Short mmCIF file of N, CA and C in Angstrom, two decimals:
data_model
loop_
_atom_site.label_atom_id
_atom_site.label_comp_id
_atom_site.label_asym_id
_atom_site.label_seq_id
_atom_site.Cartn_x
_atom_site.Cartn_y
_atom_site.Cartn_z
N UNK A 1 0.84 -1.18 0.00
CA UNK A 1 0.00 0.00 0.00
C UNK A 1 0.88 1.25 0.00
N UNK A 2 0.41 2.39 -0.20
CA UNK A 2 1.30 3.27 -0.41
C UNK A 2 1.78 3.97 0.34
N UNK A 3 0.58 3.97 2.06
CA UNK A 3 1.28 4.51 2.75
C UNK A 3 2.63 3.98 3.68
N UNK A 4 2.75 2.78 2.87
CA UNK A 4 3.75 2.35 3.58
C UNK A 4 5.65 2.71 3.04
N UNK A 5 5.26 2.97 1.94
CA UNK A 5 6.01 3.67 1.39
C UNK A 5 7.48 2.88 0.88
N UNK A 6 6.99 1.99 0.16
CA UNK A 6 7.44 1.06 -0.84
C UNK A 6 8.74 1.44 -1.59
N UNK A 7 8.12 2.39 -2.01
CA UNK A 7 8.94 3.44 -3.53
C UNK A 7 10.05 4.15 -2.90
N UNK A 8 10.25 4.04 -1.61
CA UNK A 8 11.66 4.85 -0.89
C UNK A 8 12.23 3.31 -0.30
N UNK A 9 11.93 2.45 -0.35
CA UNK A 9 12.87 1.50 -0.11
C UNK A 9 12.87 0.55 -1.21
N UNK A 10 12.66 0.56 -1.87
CA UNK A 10 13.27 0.05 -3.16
C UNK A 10 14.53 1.11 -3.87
N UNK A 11 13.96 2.64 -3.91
CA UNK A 11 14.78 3.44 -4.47
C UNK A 11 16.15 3.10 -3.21
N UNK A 12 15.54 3.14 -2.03
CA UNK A 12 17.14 2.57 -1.54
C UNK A 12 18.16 1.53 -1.30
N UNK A 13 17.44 0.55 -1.91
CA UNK A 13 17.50 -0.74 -2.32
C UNK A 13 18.54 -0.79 -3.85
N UNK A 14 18.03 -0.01 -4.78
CA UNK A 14 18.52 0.06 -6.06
C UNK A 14 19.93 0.90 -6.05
N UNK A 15 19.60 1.73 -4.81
CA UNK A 15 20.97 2.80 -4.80
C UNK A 15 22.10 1.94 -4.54
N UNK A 16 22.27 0.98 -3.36
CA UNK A 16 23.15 0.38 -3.07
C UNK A 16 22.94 -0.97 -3.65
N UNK A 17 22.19 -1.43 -4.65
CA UNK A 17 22.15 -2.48 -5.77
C UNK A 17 22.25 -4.02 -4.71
N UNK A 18 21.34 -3.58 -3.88
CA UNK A 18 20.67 -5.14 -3.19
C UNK A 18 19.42 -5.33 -3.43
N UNK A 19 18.99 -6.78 -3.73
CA UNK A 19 17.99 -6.86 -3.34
C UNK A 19 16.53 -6.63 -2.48
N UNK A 20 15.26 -6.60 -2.62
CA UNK A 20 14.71 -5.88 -1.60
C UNK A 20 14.32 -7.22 -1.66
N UNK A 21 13.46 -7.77 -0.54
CA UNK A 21 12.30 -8.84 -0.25
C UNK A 21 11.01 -7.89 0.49
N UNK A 22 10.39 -8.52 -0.45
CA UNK A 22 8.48 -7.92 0.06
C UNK A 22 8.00 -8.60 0.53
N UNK A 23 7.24 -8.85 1.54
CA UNK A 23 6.18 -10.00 2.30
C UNK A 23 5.24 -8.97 2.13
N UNK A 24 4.04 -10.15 1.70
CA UNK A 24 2.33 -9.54 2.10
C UNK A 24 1.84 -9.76 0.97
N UNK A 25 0.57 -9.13 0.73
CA UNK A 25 0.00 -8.98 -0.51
C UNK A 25 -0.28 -8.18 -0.77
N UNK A 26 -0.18 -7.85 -2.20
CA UNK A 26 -0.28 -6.92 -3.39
C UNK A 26 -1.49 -6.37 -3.38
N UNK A 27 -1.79 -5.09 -2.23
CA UNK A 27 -3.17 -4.83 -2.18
C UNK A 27 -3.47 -3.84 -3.18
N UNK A 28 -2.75 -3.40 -3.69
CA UNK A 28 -2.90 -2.05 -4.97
C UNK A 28 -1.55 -2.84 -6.09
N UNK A 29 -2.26 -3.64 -6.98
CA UNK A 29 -1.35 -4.02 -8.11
C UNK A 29 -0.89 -3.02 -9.21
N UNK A 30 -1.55 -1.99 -9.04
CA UNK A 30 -0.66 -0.49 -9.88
C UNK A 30 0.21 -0.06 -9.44
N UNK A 31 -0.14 0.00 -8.19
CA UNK A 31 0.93 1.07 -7.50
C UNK A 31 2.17 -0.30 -7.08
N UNK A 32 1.75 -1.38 -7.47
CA UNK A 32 3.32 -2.24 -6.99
C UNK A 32 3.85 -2.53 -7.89
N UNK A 33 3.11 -2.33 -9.02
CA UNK A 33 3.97 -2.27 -10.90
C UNK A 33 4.64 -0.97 -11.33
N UNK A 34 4.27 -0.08 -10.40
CA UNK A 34 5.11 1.26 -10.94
C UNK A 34 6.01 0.92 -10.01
N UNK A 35 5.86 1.24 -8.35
CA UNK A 35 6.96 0.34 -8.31
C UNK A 35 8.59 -0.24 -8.59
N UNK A 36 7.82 -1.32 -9.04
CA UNK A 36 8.70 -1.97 -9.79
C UNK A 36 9.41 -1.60 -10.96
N UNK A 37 8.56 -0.70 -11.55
CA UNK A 37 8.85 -0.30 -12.64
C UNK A 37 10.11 1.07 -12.88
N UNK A 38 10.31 1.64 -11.67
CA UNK A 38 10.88 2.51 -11.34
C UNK A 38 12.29 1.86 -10.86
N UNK A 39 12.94 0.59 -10.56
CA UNK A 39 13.83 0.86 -10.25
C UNK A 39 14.20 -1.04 -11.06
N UNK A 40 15.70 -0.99 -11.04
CA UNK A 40 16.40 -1.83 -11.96
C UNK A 40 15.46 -3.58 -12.18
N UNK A 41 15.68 -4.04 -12.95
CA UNK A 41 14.44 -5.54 -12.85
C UNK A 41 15.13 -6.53 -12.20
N UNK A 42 14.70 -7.03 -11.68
CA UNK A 42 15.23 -8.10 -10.18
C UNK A 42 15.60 -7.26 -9.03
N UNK A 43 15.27 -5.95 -8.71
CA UNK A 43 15.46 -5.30 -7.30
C UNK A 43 14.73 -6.13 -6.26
N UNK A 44 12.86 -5.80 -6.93
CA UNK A 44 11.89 -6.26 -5.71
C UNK A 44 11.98 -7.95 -6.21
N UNK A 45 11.18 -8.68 -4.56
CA UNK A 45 11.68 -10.03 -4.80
C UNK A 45 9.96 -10.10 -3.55
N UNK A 46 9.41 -10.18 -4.88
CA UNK A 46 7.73 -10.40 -4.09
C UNK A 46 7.55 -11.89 -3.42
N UNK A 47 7.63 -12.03 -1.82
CA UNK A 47 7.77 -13.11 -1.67
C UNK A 47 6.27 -13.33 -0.70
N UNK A 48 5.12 -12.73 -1.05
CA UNK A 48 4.10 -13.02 -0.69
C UNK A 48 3.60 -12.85 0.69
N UNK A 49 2.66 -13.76 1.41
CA UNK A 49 2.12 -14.22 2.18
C UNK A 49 2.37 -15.51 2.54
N UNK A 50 3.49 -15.51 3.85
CA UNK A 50 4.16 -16.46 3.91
C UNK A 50 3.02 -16.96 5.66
N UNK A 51 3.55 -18.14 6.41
CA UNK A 51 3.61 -18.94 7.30
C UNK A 51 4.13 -17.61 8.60
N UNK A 52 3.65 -17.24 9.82
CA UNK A 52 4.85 -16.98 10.38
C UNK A 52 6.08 -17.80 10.71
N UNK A 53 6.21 -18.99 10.67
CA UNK A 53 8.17 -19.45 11.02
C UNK A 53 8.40 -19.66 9.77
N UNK A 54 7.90 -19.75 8.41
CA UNK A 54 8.50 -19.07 7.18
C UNK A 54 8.84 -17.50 6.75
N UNK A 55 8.31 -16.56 7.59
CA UNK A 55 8.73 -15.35 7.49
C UNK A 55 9.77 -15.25 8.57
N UNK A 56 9.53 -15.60 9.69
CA UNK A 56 10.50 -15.08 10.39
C UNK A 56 11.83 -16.01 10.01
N UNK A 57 12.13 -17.14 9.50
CA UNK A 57 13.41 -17.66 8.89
C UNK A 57 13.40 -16.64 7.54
N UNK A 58 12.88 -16.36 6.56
CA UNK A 58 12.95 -15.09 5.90
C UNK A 58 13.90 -13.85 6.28
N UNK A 59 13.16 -13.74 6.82
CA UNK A 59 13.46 -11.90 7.57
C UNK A 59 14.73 -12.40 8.10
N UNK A 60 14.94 -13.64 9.17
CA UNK A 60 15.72 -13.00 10.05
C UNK A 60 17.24 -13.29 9.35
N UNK A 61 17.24 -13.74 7.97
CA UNK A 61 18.44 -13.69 7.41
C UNK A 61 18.43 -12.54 6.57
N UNK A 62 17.84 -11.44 6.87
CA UNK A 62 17.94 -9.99 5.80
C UNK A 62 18.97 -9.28 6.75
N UNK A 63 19.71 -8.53 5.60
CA UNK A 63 20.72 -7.63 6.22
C UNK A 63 19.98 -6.41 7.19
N UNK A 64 18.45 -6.11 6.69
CA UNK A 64 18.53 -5.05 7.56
C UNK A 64 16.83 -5.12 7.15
N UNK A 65 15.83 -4.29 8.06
CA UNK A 65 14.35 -4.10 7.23
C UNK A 65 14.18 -2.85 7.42
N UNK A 66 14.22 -2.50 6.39
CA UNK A 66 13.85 -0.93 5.68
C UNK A 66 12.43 -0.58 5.99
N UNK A 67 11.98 0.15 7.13
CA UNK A 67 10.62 0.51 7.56
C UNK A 67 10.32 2.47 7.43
N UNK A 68 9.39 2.22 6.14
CA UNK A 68 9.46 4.04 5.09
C UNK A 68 8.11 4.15 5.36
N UNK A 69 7.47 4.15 6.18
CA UNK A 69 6.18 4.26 6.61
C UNK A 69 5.90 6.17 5.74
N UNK A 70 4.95 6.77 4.93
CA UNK A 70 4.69 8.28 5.37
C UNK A 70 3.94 8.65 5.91
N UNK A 71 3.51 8.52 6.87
CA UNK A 71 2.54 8.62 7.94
C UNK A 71 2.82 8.19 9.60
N UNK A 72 2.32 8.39 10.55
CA UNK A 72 3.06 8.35 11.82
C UNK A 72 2.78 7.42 12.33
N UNK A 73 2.96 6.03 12.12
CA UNK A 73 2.31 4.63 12.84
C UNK A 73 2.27 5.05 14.03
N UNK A 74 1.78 4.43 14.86
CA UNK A 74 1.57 4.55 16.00
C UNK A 74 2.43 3.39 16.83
N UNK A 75 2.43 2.57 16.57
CA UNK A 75 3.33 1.46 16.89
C UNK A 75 4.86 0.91 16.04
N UNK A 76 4.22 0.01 15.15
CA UNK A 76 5.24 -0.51 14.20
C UNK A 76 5.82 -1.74 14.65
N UNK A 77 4.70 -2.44 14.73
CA UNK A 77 4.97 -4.39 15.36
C UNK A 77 5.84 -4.79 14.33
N UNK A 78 5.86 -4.39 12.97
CA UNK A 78 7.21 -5.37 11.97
C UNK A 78 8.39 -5.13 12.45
N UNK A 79 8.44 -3.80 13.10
CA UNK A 79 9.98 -3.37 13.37
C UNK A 79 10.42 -4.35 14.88
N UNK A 80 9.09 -4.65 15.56
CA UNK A 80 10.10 -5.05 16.60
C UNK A 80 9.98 -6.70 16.60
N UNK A 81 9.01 -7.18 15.68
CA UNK A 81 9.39 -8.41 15.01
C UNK A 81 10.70 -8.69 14.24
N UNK A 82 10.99 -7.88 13.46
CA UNK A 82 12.29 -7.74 12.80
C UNK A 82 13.60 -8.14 13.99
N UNK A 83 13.48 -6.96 14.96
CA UNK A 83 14.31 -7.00 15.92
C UNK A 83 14.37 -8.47 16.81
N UNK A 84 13.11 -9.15 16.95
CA UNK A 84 13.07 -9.78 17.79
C UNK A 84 13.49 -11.16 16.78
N UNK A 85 13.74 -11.16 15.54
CA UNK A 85 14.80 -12.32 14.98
C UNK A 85 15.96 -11.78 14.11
N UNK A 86 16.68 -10.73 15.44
CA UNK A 86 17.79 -10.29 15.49
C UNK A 86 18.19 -9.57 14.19
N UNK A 87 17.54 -8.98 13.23
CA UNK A 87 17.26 -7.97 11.96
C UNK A 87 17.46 -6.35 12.36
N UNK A 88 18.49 -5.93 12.33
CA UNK A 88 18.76 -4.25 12.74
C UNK A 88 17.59 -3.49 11.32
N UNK A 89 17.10 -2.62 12.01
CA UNK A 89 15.85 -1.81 11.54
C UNK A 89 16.78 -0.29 11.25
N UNK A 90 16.38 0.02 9.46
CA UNK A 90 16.79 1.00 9.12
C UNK A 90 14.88 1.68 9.16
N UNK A 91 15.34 3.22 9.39
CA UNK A 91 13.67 3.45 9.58
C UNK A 91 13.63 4.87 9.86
N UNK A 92 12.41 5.70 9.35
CA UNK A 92 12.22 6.89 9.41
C UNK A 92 11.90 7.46 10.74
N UNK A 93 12.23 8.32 10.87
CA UNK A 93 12.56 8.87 12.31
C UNK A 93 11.18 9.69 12.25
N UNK A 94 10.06 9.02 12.55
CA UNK A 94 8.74 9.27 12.63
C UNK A 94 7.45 8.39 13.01
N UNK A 95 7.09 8.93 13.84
CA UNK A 95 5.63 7.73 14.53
C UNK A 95 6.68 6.55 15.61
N UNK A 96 5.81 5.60 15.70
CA UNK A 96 6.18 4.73 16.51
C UNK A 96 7.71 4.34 16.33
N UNK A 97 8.11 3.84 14.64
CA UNK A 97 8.98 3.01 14.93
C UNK A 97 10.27 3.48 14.77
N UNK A 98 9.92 5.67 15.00
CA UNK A 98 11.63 6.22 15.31
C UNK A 98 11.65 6.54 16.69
N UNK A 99 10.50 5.57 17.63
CA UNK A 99 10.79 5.65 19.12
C UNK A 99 11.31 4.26 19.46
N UNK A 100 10.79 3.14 18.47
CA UNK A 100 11.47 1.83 18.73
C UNK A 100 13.11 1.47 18.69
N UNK A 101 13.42 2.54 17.34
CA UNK A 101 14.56 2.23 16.87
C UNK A 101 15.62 2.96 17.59
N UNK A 102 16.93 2.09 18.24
CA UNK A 102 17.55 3.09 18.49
C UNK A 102 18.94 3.08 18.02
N UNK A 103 19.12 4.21 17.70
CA UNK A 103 20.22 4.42 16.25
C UNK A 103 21.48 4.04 17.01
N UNK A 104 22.18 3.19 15.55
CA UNK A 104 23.32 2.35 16.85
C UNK A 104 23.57 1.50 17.24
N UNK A 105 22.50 1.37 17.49
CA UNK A 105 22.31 0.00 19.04
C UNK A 105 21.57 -0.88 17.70
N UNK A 106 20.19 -0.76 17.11
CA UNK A 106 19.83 -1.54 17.12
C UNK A 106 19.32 -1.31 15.53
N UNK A 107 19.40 -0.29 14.58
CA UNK A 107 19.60 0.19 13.96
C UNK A 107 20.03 1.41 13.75
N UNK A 108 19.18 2.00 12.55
CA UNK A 108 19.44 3.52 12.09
C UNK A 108 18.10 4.74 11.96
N UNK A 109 17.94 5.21 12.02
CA UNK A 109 16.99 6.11 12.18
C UNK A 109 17.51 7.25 10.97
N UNK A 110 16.91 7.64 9.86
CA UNK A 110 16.83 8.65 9.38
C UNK A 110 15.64 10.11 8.99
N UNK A 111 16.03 10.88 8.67
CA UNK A 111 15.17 11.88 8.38
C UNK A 111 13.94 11.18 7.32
N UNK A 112 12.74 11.26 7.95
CA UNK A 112 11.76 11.35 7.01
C UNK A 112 12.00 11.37 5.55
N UNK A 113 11.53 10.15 4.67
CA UNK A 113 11.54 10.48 3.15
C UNK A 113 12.90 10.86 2.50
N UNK A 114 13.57 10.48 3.13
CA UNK A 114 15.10 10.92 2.96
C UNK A 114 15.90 9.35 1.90
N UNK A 115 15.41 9.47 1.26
CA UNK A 115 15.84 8.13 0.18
C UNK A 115 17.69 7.79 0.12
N UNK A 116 18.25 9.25 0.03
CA UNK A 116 19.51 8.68 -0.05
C UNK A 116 20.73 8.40 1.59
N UNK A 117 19.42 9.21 2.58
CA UNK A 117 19.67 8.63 3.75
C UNK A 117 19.58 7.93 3.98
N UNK A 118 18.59 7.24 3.86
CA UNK A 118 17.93 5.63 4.26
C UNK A 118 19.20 4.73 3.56
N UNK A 119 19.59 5.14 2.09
CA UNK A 119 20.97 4.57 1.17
C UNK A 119 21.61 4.23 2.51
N UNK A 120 21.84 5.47 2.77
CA UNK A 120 23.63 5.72 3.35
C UNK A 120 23.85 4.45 5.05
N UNK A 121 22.37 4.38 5.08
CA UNK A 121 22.01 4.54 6.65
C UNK A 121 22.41 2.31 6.47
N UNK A 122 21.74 2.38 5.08
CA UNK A 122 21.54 0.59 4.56
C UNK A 122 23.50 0.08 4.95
N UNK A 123 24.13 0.84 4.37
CA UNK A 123 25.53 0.48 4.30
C UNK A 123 26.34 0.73 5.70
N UNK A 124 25.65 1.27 6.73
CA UNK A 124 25.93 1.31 8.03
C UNK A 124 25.48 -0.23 8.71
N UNK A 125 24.64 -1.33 8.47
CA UNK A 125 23.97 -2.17 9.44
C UNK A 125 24.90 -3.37 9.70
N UNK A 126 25.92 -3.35 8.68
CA UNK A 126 26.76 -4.11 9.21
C UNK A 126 27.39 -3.96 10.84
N UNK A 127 27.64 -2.61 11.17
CA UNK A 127 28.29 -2.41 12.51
C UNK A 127 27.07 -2.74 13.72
N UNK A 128 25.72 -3.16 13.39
CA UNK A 128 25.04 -3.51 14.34
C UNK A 128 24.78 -4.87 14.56
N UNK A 129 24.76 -5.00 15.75
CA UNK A 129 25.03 -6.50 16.31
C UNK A 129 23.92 -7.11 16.69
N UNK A 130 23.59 -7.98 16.33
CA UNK A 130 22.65 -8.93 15.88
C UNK A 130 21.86 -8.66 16.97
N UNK A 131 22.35 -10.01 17.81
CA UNK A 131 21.84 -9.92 19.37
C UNK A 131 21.59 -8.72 20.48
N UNK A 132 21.96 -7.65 19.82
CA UNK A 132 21.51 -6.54 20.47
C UNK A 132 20.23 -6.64 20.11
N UNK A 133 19.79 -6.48 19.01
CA UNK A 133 18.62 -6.47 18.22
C UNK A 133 18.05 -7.80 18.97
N UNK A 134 17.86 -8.67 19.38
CA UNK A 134 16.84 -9.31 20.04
C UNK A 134 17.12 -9.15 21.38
N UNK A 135 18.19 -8.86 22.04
CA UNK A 135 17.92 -8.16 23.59
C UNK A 135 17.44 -6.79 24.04
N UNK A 136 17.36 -6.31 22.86
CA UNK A 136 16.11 -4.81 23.06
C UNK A 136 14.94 -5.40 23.26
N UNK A 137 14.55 -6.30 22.59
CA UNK A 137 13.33 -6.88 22.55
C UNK A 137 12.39 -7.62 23.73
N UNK A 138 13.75 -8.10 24.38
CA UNK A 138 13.48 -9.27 25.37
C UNK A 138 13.31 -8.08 26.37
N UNK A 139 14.01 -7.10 26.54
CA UNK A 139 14.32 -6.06 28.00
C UNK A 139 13.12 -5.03 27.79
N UNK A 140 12.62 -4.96 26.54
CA UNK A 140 11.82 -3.97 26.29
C UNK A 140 10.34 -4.31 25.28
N UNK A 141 9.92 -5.00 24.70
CA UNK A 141 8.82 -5.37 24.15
C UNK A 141 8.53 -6.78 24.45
N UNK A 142 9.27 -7.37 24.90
CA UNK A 142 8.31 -9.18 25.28
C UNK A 142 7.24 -8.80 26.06
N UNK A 143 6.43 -10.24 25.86
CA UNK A 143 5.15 -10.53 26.77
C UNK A 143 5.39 -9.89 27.75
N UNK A 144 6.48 -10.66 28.93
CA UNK A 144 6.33 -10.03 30.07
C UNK A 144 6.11 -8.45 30.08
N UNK A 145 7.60 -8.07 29.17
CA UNK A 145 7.66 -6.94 29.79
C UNK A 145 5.91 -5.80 29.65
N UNK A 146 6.02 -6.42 28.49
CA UNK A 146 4.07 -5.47 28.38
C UNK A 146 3.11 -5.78 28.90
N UNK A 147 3.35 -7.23 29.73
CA UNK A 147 1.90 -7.59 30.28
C UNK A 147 2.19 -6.62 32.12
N UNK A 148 3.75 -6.47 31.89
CA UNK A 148 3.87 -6.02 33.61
C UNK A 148 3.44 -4.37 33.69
N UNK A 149 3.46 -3.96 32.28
CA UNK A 149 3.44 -2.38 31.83
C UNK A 149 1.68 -2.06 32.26
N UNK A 150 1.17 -3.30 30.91
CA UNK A 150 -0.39 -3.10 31.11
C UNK A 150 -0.67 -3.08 32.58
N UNK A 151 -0.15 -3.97 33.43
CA UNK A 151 -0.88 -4.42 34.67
C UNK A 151 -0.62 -2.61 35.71
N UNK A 152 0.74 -2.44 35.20
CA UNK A 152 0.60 -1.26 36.17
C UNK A 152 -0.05 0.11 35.56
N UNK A 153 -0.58 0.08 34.25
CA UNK A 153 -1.38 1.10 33.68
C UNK A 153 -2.64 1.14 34.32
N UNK A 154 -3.14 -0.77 34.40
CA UNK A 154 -4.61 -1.02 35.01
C UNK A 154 -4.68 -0.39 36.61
N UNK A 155 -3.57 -0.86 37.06
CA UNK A 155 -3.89 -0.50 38.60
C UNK A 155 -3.42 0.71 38.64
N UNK A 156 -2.84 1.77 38.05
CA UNK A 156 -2.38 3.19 38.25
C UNK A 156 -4.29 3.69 38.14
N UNK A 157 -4.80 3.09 36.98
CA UNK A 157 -6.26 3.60 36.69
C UNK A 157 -7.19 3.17 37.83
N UNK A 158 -7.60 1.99 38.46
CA UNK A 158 -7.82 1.36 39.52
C UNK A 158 -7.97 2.42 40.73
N UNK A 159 -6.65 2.96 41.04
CA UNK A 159 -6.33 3.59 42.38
C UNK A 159 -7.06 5.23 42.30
N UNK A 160 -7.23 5.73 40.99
CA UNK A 160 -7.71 7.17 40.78
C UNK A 160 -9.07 7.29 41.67
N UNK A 161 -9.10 8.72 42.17
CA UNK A 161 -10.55 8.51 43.20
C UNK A 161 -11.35 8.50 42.51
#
């Protein structure tokens, strides 16, 4: 879909002449043929609607997941799925998943819509370390840690007169 913003990670995909991999489905087949059509033939690598333990063996051998959202998710569960099978997250420093990401540590964070940032940012993920990327996860988004978050949101609300 478009607000997810496809067409800036492929264009940064093509800049540094890797492959992209797509999961999902093709909910607007125009807008994923232009697309395509916009950047070298064999960039995108449409690999559907997979299984989750076929995506996550997928993903978690990608150098990096390029998350170009234009709009301000509010969350951004792929990014910390990504993370959580050890995948450093290149990603626009906007909405949820430029509060998930932290540049460095666990990826890269760039300026909004910034195509040849996002480039520059792709050829940085080597220096991030895997297992950082799933011990953010474990210390900061697992079950526990959100079911212990919810529980003290419920009883902070609970105690109000």
């Amino acid at each position: 879909a478009p607000e997810k913003g496809l067409e800036d990670a492929a264009a940064a995909a093509a800049q540094v002449g890797l492959p992209l991999a797509v999961w999902g489905l093709r909910e607007d087949p125009a807008y994923a043929a232009a697309v395509e059509a916009s950047v070298p033939a064999g960039t995108l690598q449409w690999r559907g609607f997979l299984p989750t333990a076929e995506l996550q063996a997928q993903l978690g051998r990608c150098r990096a997941l390029l998350n170009t959202p234009k709009w301000n998710e509010a969350y951004g569960n792929v990014v910390v799925e990504a993370l959580a099978c050890g995948v450093p997250v290149v990603a626009y420093r906007r909405g949820g998943p430029g509060e998930l990401v932290q540049s460095g540590l666990t990826g890269e964070l760039v300026p909004p819509d910034d195509v040849d940032a996002l480039a520059a940012a792709v050829g940085r993920v080597e220096r991030i370390e895997r297992a950082a990327c799933r011990r953010w996860v474990e210390q900061h988004a697992s079950r526990e840690v959100l079911a212990e978050r919810l529980e003290a949101w419920l009883q902070a609300g609970l105690n109000r007169p």
